[in-house]
Amino acid sequence: MQLEGWVTAETVRRWLEESDRVLVAAGAGLSAAAGYDYGDAERFRELLPGLHRLGLRSRYLFGTPLPKDMMWGYWAVHIDDIRHSPGPNPLYRRLRTLVGERDHWVVTSNVDALFARSGFAADRVFTPQGDYGRLQCTVPCTPETWPSKPFLDRILAVYDRETGRVTDPRALPRCPNCGADVFPNVRVGPEFVDRDYLPTGRRLVRWLDDAPTDSTLLVLELGAGFNTPGVIRLPMEDVVRRTPRARLVRINPLHPDVPADLGERALSVPLGADRFLDRLER
């Protein structure tokens, strides 16, 4: 169902009050609302002026034919900004306050660790798409991954932001095990190393399956569209379908539609996460 204005806010507040368990499910739209919009051309220009002068305008550079030194300059600046920036994010902190003391979990396609950095318990945040905080071998020769920050710090020390190039090729990262190329530990193909994330995913499944029969679950989905619908959007619909006392609130300014078969157990909110929280807090 889709309601308007204060009625929507009142419904969400009531559903929260009636729920003893909350599953927060988030896509890229949540981080965009929190200030990390990959399509923000002005922010791209500020961070990466050398690449901007080449005509690039978006942080979505997968498949862009850049030389290795420029690509690693991009990765170092991008990941340092979104993953290693200090302190919690205000929007994520507001979301944490909204959840309160209810028993909760998080599942997110975002790889920026903003949930864990903003007050959510890291061992209850499932990130099936990986984490910018780790690097992996591209072969991969090993299921081991490595913290990205030491590698990126070496790159940034010799990065020329005006040209977009890494000036010392010795700073370009290699696999410590076999010497092959490395890549951020995020899901882009079958070589993705997911070993570190699977135990958390299994614990989330147990939390869902072992719920008391009289408990009420609220799935609070924010900013999950159709870039990777099989990661957040469609699984959340299935969770609600197979959980009798579950409800879905879908917050999305462009794709807020909810499945008709969920009936009155699903609420469509055509807003960004920031405006949604503004309305709830009035």
Coordinates of N, CA, C and O in Angstrom, one line a residue, residues 12-125:
V12 N 4.4 4.0 9.9 CA 5.7 3.4 10.2 C 6.0 3.4 11.7 O 6.5 2.5 12.2
R13 N 5.6 4.5 12.3 CA 5.8 4.6 13.8 C 5.1 3.4 14.5 O 5.6 2.8 15.4
R14 N 3.8 3.2 14.1 CA 3.0 2.2 14.7 C 3.6 0.8 14.4 O 3.7 0.0 15.3
W15 N 4.0 0.6 13.2 CA 4.6 -0.7 12.9 C 5.9 -0.9 13.7 O 6.2 -2.1 14.1
L16 N 6.7 0.1 13.9 CA 7.9 0.0 14.7 C 7.6 -0.4 16.1 O 8.2 -1.3 16.7
E17 N 6.6 0.3 16.7 CA 6.2 0.0 18.0 C 5.6 -1.4 18.2 O 5.8 -2.0 19.3
E18 N 5.0 -1.9 17.2 CA 4.5 -3.3 17.3 C 5.5 -4.4 17.0 O 5.1 -5.6 17.1
S19 N 6.7 -4.0 16.6 CA 7.7 -5.0 16.2 C 8.7 -5.2 17.3 O 9.2 -4.2 17.9
D20 N 9.1 -6.4 17.6 CA 10.1 -6.7 18.5 C 11.4 -7.0 17.8 O 12.5 -7.2 18.5
R21 N 11.4 -7.2 16.5 CA 12.6 -7.5 15.7 C 12.6 -6.6 14.4 O 11.5 -6.4 13.8
V22 N 13.7 -6.1 14.1 CA 13.9 -5.3 12.9 C 15.0 -5.8 12.0 O 16.1 -6.0 12.5
L23 N 14.7 -5.9 10.7 CA 15.8 -6.2 9.8 C 15.9 -5.0 8.9 O 15.0 -4.6 8.1
V24 N 17.1 -4.3 9.0 CA 17.4 -3.1 8.2 C 18.1 -3.7 6.9 O 19.1 -4.4 7.0
A25 N 17.5 -3.3 5.8 CA 18.0 -3.8 4.5 C 18.3 -2.6 3.6 O 17.4 -1.7 3.4
A26 N 19.6 -2.4 3.1 CA 20.0 -1.2 2.5 C 20.7 -1.4 1.2 O 21.6 -2.3 1.1
G27 N 20.4 -0.5 0.3 CA 21.2 -0.5 -1.0 C 21.9 0.9 -1.1 O 22.0 1.7 -0.2
A28 N 22.4 1.1 -2.4 CA 23.2 2.3 -2.6 C 22.5 3.6 -2.3 O 23.1 4.6 -2.0
G29 N 21.2 3.6 -2.4 CA 20.4 4.8 -2.2 C 20.6 5.3 -0.8 O 20.5 6.6 -0.6
L30 N 20.8 4.5 0.2 CA 21.0 4.9 1.5 C 22.3 5.7 1.6 O 22.3 6.8 2.2
S31 N 23.4 5.2 1.1 CA 24.7 5.9 1.2 C 24.6 7.2 0.4 O 25.2 8.2 0.7
A32 N 23.9 7.2 -0.8 CA 23.7 8.4 -1.6 C 23.1 9.5 -0.7 O 23.5 10.6 -0.7
A33 N 22.0 9.1 0.0 CA 21.3 10.0 0.8 C 22.2 10.5 2.0 O 22.0 11.6 2.5
A34 N 23.1 9.7 2.4 CA 24.0 10.1 3.5 C 25.2 10.9 3.0 O 26.1 11.2 3.8
G35 N 25.3 11.2 1.7 CA 26.3 12.1 1.2 C 27.4 11.4 0.3 O 28.3 12.0 -0.1
Y36 N 27.2 10.1 0.0 CA 28.1 9.4 -0.8 C 27.4 8.9 -2.1 O 27.2 7.7 -2.3
D37 N 27.0 9.9 -3.0 CA 26.4 9.6 -4.2 C 27.4 9.3 -5.3 O 28.1 10.3 -5.7
Y38 N 27.5 8.1 -5.8 CA 28.5 7.8 -6.8 C 28.3 8.6 -8.1 O 29.3 8.7 -8.8
G39 N 27.1 9.0 -8.3 CA 26.9 9.8 -9.5 C 27.0 11.3 -9.4 O 26.7 12.0 -10.3
D40 N 27.5 11.8 -8.2 CA 27.7 13.2 -8.0 C 28.9 13.7 -8.8 O 30.0 13.6 -8.3
A41 N 28.6 14.4 -9.9 CA 29.7 14.9 -10.7 C 30.6 15.9 -10.1 O 31.8 16.0 -10.3
E42 N 29.9 16.8 -9.3 CA 30.7 17.9 -8.6 C 31.7 17.3 -7.6 O 32.8 17.7 -7.5
R43 N 31.2 16.3 -6.8 CA 32.1 15.7 -5.8 C 33.2 14.9 -6.5 O 34.3 14.9 -6.1
F44 N 32.9 14.3 -7.7 CA 33.9 13.6 -8.5 C 35.0 14.6 -8.9 O 36.2 14.3 -8.8
R45 N 34.6 15.8 -9.3 CA 35.5 16.8 -9.7 C 36.4 17.2 -8.6 O 37.6 17.4 -8.8
E46 N 35.8 17.3 -7.4 CA 36.6 17.8 -6.2 C 37.7 16.7 -5.9 O 38.8 17.0 -5.5
L47 N 37.2 15.4 -5.9 CA 38.1 14.4 -5.5 C 39.1 14.0 -6.5 O 40.3 13.7 -6.2
L48 N 38.7 14.0 -7.8 CA 39.6 13.4 -8.9 C 39.6 14.4 -10.0 O 39.1 14.1 -11.1
P49 N 40.3 15.5 -9.8 CA 40.3 16.5 -10.9 C 41.0 16.1 -12.2 O 40.6 16.4 -13.3
G50 N 42.0 15.2 -12.0 CA 42.7 14.7 -13.2 C 41.8 13.9 -14.1 O 41.8 14.0 -15.3
L51 N 41.0 13.0 -13.5 CA 40.1 12.2 -14.2 C 38.9 13.0 -14.8 O 38.4 12.7 -15.9
H52 N 38.5 14.0 -14.0 CA 37.5 14.9 -14.5 C 37.9 15.6 -15.8 O 37.1 15.8 -16.7
R53 N 39.1 16.0 -15.9 CA 39.6 16.7 -17.1 C 39.6 15.8 -18.3 O 39.6 16.2 -19.4
L54 N 39.6 14.5 -18.0 CA 39.6 13.5 -19.1 C 38.2 13.3 -19.6 O 37.9 12.5 -20.6
G55 N 37.2 13.9 -18.9 CA 35.8 13.7 -19.3 C 35.0 12.8 -18.5 O 33.8 12.6 -18.8
L56 N 35.6 12.2 -17.5 CA 34.9 11.3 -16.6 C 34.1 12.1 -15.6 O 34.5 13.1 -15.1
R57 N 32.9 11.6 -15.2 CA 32.0 12.3 -14.3 C 31.5 11.5 -13.2 O 30.8 12.1 -12.3
S58 N 31.7 10.2 -13.1 CA 31.0 9.4 -12.2 C 32.0 8.4 -11.5 O 33.0 8.0 -12.2
R59 N 31.8 8.1 -10.3 CA 32.6 7.1 -9.6 C 32.4 5.7 -10.1 O 33.2 4.8 -9.8
Y60 N 31.4 5.4 -10.9 CA 31.2 4.1 -11.5 C 32.2 3.9 -12.7 O 31.9 4.2 -13.8
L61 N 33.4 3.4 -12.4 CA 34.4 3.3 -13.4 C 34.7 1.9 -13.8 O 35.7 1.6 -14.5
F62 N 33.9 0.9 -13.3 CA 34.1 -0.5 -13.8 C 34.1 -0.6 -15.3 O 33.1 -0.1 -15.9
G63 N 35.1 -1.2 -15.9 CA 35.2 -1.3 -17.3 C 35.8 -0.1 -18.0 O 36.0 -0.2 -19.2
T64 N 36.1 1.0 -17.3 CA 36.7 2.1 -18.0 C 38.2 1.8 -18.3 O 38.9 1.4 -17.4
P65 N 38.6 2.0 -19.6 CA 40.0 1.6 -19.9 C 41.0 2.6 -19.5 O 41.6 3.3 -20.3
L66 N 41.3 2.6 -18.2 CA 42.4 3.5 -17.7 C 43.6 2.7 -17.4 O 43.6 1.5 -17.1
P67 N 44.8 3.3 -17.6 CA 46.0 2.6 -17.2 C 46.0 2.3 -15.7 O 45.4 2.9 -14.9
K68 N 46.8 1.3 -15.4 CA 46.8 0.8 -14.0 C 47.1 1.8 -13.0 O 46.5 1.9 -11.9
D69 N 48.1 2.7 -13.3 CA 48.4 3.7 -12.3 C 47.3 4.7 -12.0 O 47.0 5.2 -10.9
M70 N 46.5 5.0 -13.1 CA 45.3 5.9 -12.9 C 44.2 5.2 -12.2 O 43.5 5.8 -11.4
M71 N 44.0 3.9 -12.6 CA 42.9 3.2 -11.9 C 43.2 3.0 -10.4 O 42.3 3.2 -9.6
W72 N 44.4 2.8 -10.1 CA 44.7 2.6 -8.6 C 44.7 4.0 -7.9 O 44.4 4.1 -6.7
G73 N 45.0 5.0 -8.6 CA 44.8 6.4 -8.0 C 43.4 6.6 -7.7 O 43.0 7.1 -6.7
Y74 N 42.5 6.2 -8.7 CA 41.1 6.4 -8.5 C 40.6 5.5 -7.3 O 39.9 6.0 -6.4
W75 N 41.0 4.2 -7.2 CA 40.6 3.4 -6.1 C 41.0 3.9 -4.8 O 40.3 3.9 -3.8
A76 N 42.3 4.4 -4.7 CA 42.8 4.9 -3.5 C 42.0 6.1 -3.0 O 41.7 6.2 -1.8
V77 N 41.8 7.1 -3.8 CA 41.0 8.2 -3.4 C 39.6 7.9 -3.1 O 39.0 8.3 -2.1
H78 N 38.9 7.1 -3.9 CA 37.5 6.7 -3.7 C 37.3 6.0 -2.4 O 36.5 6.3 -1.6
I79 N 38.1 4.9 -2.2 CA 38.0 4.1 -1.0 C 38.3 4.9 0.2 O 37.7 4.7 1.3
D80 N 39.4 5.7 0.1 CA 39.8 6.5 1.3 C 38.7 7.4 1.7 O 38.4 7.6 2.9
D81 N 38.0 8.0 0.7 CA 36.9 8.9 1.0 C 35.7 8.2 1.6 O 35.1 8.6 2.6
I82 N 35.2 7.1 1.0 CA 34.0 6.5 1.4 C 34.1 5.4 2.5 O 33.2 5.2 3.3
R83 N 35.3 4.8 2.6 CA 35.4 3.7 3.6 C 36.3 4.1 4.8 O 36.0 3.6 5.9
H84 N 37.3 4.9 4.6 CA 38.2 5.2 5.6 C 38.1 6.6 6.2 O 39.0 7.0 7.0
S85 N 37.1 7.3 5.8 CA 36.8 8.6 6.4 C 36.5 8.5 7.9 O 35.8 7.5 8.3
P86 N 37.0 9.3 8.7 CA 36.8 9.1 10.2 C 35.4 9.5 10.6 O 34.7 10.3 10.0
G87 N 35.0 8.8 11.7 CA 33.8 9.2 12.4 C 32.6 8.6 11.8 O 32.6 8.1 10.7
P88 N 31.5 8.6 12.6 CA 30.2 8.0 12.1 C 29.5 9.0 11.1 O 29.9 10.2 11.0
N89 N 28.6 8.5 10.4 CA 27.8 9.3 9.5 C 26.5 9.7 10.1 O 25.8 8.9 10.7
P90 N 26.1 11.0 10.1 CA 24.9 11.4 10.8 C 23.6 10.7 10.4 O 22.8 10.4 11.2
L91 N 23.4 10.5 9.1 CA 22.2 9.8 8.7 C 22.1 8.4 9.2 O 21.1 7.9 9.7
Y92 N 23.2 7.7 9.1 CA 23.3 6.3 9.7 C 23.0 6.3 11.2 O 22.4 5.4 11.7
R93 N 23.6 7.3 11.9 CA 23.3 7.4 13.3 C 21.9 7.7 13.6 O 21.3 7.1 14.6
R94 N 21.2 8.5 12.8 CA 19.8 8.7 13.0 C 19.0 7.4 12.8 O 18.0 7.1 13.5
L95 N 19.4 6.6 11.8 CA 18.8 5.3 11.6 C 19.0 4.4 12.8 O 18.1 3.6 13.2
R96 N 20.2 4.4 13.3 CA 20.5 3.6 14.5 C 19.6 4.0 15.7 O 19.1 3.1 16.4
T97 N 19.4 5.3 15.9 CA 18.5 5.7 16.9 C 17.1 5.3 16.7 O 16.4 4.9 17.6
L98 N 16.6 5.3 15.4 CA 15.3 4.8 15.1 C 15.1 3.4 15.5 O 14.0 3.0 16.1
V99 N 16.0 2.5 15.2 CA 15.9 1.1 15.6 C 15.9 0.9 17.1 O 15.2 0.1 17.6
G100 N 16.6 1.7 17.8 CA 16.6 1.7 19.3 C 17.1 0.4 19.8 O 18.1 -0.2 19.3
E101 N 16.4 -0.1 20.9 CA 16.9 -1.3 21.6 C 16.2 -2.6 21.0 O 16.4 -3.7 21.6
R102 N 15.5 -2.5 19.9 CA 14.9 -3.7 19.4 C 16.0 -4.7 18.9 O 17.0 -4.3 18.4
D103 N 15.7 -6.0 19.0 CA 16.5 -7.0 18.4 C 16.6 -6.8 16.9 O 15.6 -6.8 16.2
H104 N 17.8 -6.6 16.4 CA 17.9 -6.3 15.0 C 19.1 -6.8 14.3 O 20.1 -7.2 14.9
W105 N 19.0 -6.9 13.0 CA 20.1 -7.2 12.1 C 20.1 -6.2 10.9 O 19.1 -5.5 10.7
V106 N 21.3 -6.2 10.2 CA 21.4 -5.4 9.0 C 21.9 -6.3 7.8 O 22.8 -7.2 8.0
V107 N 21.3 -6.2 6.6 CA 21.9 -6.7 5.4 C 22.0 -5.6 4.4 O 21.0 -4.8 4.2
T108 N 23.1 -5.5 3.8 CA 23.3 -4.4 2.9 C 24.2 -4.7 1.7 O 25.2 -5.5 1.9
S109 N 23.9 -4.2 0.5 CA 24.8 -4.4 -0.6 C 25.9 -3.4 -0.6 O 26.8 -3.5 -1.5
N110 N 25.9 -2.4 0.3 CA 26.9 -1.4 0.3 C 28.2 -2.0 0.9 O 28.2 -2.8 1.8
V111 N 29.3 -1.5 0.5 CA 30.6 -2.1 0.9 C 31.5 -1.0 1.6 O 32.7 -1.1 1.6
D112 N 30.8 0.0 2.2 CA 31.5 1.1 2.8 C 31.6 1.1 4.3 O 32.2 2.0 4.9
A113 N 31.0 0.0 4.9 CA 31.1 -0.2 6.4 C 30.4 1.0 7.2 O 30.7 1.1 8.3
L114 N 29.6 1.8 6.6 CA 29.0 2.9 7.3 C 28.0 2.4 8.4 O 27.9 3.1 9.4
F115 N 27.4 1.3 8.3 CA 26.6 0.8 9.4 C 27.5 0.5 10.6 O 27.2 1.0 11.7
A116 N 28.6 -0.3 10.5 CA 29.4 -0.6 11.6 C 30.1 0.6 12.2 O 30.4 0.7 13.4
R117 N 30.4 1.6 11.3 CA 31.1 2.8 11.8 C 30.1 3.8 12.4 O 30.6 4.9 12.9
S118 N 28.8 3.5 12.4 CA 27.8 4.5 12.9 C 26.9 3.9 14.0 O 25.8 4.4 14.2
G119 N 27.4 2.9 14.7 CA 26.7 2.4 15.9 C 26.1 1.1 15.8 O 25.6 0.6 16.8
F120 N 26.0 0.5 14.6 CA 25.4 -0.8 14.5 C 26.5 -1.9 14.8 O 27.7 -1.7 14.4
A121 N 26.1 -2.9 15.5 CA 27.1 -4.0 15.9 C 27.7 -4.6 14.6 O 26.9 -5.2 13.8
A122 N 29.0 -4.6 14.4 CA 29.6 -5.2 13.2 C 29.3 -6.6 13.0 O 29.2 -7.1 11.9
D123 N 29.1 -7.4 14.1 CA 28.9 -8.8 13.9 C 27.4 -9.1 13.6 O 27.0 -10.3 13.4
R124 N 26.6 -8.1 13.4 CA 25.2 -8.2 13.0 C 24.9 -7.4 11.7 O 23.8 -7.1 11.4
V125 N 26.0 -7.2 10.9 CA 25.9 -6.5 9.6 C 26.4 -7.5 8.6 O 27.6 -7.8 8.5

